[in-house]
Short mmCIF file of C-alpha atoms in Angstrom, two decimals:
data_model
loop_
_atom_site.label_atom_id
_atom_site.label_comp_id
_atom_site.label_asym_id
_atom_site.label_seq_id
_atom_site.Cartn_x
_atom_site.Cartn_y
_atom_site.Cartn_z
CA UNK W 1 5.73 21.34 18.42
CA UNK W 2 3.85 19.46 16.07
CA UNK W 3 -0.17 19.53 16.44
CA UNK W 4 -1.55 16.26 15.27
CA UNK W 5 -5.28 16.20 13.81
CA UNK W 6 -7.77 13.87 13.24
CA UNK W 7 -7.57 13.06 9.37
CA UNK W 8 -11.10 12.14 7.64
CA UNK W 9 -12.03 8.56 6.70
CA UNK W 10 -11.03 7.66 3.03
CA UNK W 11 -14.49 6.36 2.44
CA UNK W 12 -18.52 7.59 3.62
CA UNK W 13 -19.51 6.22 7.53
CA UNK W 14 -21.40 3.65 5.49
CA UNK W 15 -19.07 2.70 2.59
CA UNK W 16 -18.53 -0.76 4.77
CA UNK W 17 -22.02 -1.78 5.71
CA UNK W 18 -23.41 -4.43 5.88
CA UNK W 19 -19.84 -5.30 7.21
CA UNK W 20 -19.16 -2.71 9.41
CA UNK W 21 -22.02 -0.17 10.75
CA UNK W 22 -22.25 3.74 9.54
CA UNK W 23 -22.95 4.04 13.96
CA UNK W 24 -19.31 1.91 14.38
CA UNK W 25 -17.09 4.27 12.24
CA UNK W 26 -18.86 7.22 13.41
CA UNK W 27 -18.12 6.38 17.42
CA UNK W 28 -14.90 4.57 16.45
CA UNK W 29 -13.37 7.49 14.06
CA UNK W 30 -14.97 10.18 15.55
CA UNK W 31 -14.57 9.65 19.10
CA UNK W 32 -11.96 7.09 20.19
CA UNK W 33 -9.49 7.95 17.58
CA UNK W 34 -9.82 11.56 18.01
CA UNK W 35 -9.18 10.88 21.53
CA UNK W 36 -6.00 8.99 20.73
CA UNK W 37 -5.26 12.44 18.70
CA UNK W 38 -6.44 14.33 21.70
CA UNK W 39 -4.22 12.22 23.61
CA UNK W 40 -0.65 12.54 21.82
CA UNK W 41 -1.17 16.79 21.77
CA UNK W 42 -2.25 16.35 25.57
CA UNK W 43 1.38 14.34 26.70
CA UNK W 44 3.44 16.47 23.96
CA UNK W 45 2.52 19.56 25.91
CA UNK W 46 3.24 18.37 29.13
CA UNK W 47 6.94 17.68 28.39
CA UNK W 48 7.21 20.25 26.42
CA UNK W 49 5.94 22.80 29.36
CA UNK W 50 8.02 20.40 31.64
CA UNK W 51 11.04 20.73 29.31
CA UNK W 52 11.22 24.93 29.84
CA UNK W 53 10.06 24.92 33.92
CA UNK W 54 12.32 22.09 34.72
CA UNK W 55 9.99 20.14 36.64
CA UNK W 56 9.89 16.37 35.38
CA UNK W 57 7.42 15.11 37.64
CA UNK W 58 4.65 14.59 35.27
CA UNK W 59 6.94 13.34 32.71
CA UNK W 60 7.01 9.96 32.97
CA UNK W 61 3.06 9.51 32.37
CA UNK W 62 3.12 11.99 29.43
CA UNK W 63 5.99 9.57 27.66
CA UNK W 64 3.66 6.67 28.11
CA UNK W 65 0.72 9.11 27.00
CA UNK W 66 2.95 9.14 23.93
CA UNK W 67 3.62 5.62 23.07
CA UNK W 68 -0.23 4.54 23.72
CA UNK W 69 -1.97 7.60 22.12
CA UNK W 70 0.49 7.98 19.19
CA UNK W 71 0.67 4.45 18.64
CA UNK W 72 -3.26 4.89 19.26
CA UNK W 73 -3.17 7.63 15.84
CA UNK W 74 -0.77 5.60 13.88
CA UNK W 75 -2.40 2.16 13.98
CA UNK W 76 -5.85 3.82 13.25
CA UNK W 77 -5.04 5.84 10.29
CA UNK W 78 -3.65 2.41 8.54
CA UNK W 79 -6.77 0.55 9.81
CA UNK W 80 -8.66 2.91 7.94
CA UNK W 81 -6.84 3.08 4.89
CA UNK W 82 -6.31 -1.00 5.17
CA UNK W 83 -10.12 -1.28 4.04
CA UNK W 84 -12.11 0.04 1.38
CA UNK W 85 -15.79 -0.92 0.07
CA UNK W 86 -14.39 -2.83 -2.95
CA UNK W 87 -12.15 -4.40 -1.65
CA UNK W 88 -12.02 -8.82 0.17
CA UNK W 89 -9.46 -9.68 -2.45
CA UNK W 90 -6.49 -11.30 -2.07
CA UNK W 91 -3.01 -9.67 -2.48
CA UNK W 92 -1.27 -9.06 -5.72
CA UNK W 93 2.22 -8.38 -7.20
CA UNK W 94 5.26 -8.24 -5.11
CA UNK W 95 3.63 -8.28 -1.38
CA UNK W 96 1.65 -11.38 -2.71
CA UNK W 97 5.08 -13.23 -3.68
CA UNK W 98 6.50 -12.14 -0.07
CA UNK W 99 3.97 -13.75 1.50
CA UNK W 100 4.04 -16.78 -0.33
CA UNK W 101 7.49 -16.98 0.36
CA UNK W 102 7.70 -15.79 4.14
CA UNK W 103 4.37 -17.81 5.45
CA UNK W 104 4.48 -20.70 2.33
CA UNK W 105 1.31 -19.63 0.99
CA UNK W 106 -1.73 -16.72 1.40
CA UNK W 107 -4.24 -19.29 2.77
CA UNK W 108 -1.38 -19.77 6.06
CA UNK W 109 -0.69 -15.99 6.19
CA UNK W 110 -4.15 -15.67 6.90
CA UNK W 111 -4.62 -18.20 9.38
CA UNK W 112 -1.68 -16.85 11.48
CA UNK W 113 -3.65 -13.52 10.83
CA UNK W 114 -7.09 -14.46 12.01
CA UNK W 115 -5.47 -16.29 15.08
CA UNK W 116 -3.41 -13.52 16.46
CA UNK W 117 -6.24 -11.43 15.53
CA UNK W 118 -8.78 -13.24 17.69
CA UNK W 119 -5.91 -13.60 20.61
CA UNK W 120 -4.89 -10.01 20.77
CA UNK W 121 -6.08 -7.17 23.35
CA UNK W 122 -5.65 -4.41 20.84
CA UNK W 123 -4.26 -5.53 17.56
CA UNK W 124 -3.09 -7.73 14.91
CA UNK W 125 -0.72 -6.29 12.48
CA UNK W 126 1.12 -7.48 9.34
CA UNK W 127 4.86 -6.17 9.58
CA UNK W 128 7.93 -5.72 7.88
CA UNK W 129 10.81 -6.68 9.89
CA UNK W 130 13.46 -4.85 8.36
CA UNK W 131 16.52 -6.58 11.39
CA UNK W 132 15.44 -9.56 9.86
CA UNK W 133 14.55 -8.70 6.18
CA UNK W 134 11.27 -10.70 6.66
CA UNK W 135 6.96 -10.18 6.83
CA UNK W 136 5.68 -10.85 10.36
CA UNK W 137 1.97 -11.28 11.50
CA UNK W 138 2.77 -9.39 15.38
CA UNK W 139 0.11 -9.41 18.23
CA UNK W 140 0.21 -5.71 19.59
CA UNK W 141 -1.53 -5.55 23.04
CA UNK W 142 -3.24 -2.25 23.71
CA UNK W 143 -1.37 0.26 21.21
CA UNK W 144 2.05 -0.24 22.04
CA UNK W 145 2.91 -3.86 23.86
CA UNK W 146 3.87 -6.66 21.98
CA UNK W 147 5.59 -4.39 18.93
CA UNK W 148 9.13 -5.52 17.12
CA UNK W 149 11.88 -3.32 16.90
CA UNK W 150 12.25 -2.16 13.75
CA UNK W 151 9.54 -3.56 12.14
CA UNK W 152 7.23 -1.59 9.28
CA UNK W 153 3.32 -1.84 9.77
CA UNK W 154 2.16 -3.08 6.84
CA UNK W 155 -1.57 -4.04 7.38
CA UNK W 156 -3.46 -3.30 10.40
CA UNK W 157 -6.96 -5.09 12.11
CA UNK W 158 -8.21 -3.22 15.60
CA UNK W 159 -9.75 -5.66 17.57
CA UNK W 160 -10.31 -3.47 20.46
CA UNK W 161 -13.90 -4.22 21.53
CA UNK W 162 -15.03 -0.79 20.65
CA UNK W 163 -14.44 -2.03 16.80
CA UNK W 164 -16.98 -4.94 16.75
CA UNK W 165 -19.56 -5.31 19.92
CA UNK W 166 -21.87 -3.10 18.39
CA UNK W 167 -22.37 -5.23 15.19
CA UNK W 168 -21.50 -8.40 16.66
CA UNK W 169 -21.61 -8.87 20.04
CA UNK W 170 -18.44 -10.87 21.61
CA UNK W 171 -18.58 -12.77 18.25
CA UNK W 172 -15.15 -11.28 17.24
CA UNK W 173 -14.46 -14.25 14.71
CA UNK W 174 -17.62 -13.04 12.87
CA UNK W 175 -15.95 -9.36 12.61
CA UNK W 176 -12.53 -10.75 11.52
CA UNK W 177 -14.88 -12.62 8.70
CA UNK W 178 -15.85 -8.61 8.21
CA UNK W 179 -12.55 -7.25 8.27
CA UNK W 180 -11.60 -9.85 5.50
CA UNK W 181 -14.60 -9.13 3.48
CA UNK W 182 -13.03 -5.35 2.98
CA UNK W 183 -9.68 -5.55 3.06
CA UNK W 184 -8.16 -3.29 0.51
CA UNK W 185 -4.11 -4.15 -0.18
CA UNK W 186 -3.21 -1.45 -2.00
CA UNK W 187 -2.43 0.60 0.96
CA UNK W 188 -0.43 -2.50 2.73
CA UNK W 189 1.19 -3.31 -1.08
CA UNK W 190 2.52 0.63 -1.08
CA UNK W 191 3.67 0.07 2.40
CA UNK W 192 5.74 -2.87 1.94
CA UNK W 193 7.67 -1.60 -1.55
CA UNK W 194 8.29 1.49 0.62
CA UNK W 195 10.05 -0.88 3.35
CA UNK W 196 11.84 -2.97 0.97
CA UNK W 197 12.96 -0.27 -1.32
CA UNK W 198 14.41 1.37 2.07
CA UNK W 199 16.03 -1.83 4.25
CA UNK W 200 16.55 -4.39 1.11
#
């Protein structure tokens, strides 16, 4: 059985200030993700203990333990790696052209970003759709409601309250303004040449 573990921030606790607080990556990293970590190992036991005594009851909660907390690890480590203290540009190269041509420009990629970002009750995510050969901005509710089948995370904003209240209250528009002040494509860029190389 695999044993998932908490990897370490690409970047210092404080690489993002003033956008985002040395105090918010140190509770969000530290303690929610690791329990989303904490989590997946927790419901992978289960069945597998549950998978040599024969006795299912507890199954059905570890599955969904699964979903949420992996989902939980997944989404994380590509929020993390989907910012970086130089970065706030725009996109370059091929994932800039796919924009252009799936959303007609940057400028209305990002407005479909911002408002399923300030909509969402856990994240907004920019996807590769491989069924339909296609970029997607997807509301993800929680972890794992809301996802396309199929579909390639390609950048990642949590919007989970536990990201922003700290710094800015229940202004969440001000911490999207944040997130966009960071954002580092080179991660999202690799992502998306992975996808395409693979489904195209």
């Amino acid at each position: 059985m695999t044993d998932y573990e908490l990897p370490p921030l690409p970047y210092a606790y404080d690489a993002l200030e003033p956008h985002i607080s040395e105090q918010v990556l140190t509770w969000h990293h530290d303690t929610h993700h690791q329990g989303y970590v904490d989590g997946w190992n927790s419901a992978e036991e289960t069945l597998a203990e549950n998978r040599e005594t024969g006795d299912f009851s507890s199954s059905a909660a570890a599955i969904r333990n699964v979903t949420h907390n992996g989902s939980g690890h997944i989404l994380h480590d590509l929020f993390w790696q989907s910012m970086d203290p130089e970065g706030g540009d725009e996109p370059t190269g091929a994932l800039a052209d796919r924009i252009e041509r799936d959303f007609g420009s940057y400028e209305a990629w990002e407005s479909e970003f911002r408002a399923a970002a300030a909509d969402a009750s856990g994240w907004a995510l920019l996807v590769y759709d491989s069924f339909s050969n296609q970029l997607r901005t997807v509301v993800v509710d929680k972890h794992d409601q809301g996802a396309l089948w199929g579909s390639h995370p390609i950048l990642a904003l949590d919007v989970w309250e536990h990201s922003y209240y700290h710094d800015y209250g229940p202004d969440r528009g001000d911490f999207i303004d944040a997130f966009f002040a960071v954002v580092d494509w080179d991660e999202p860029s690799s992502r998306y040449e992975q996808a395409v190389e693979r489904f195209e």
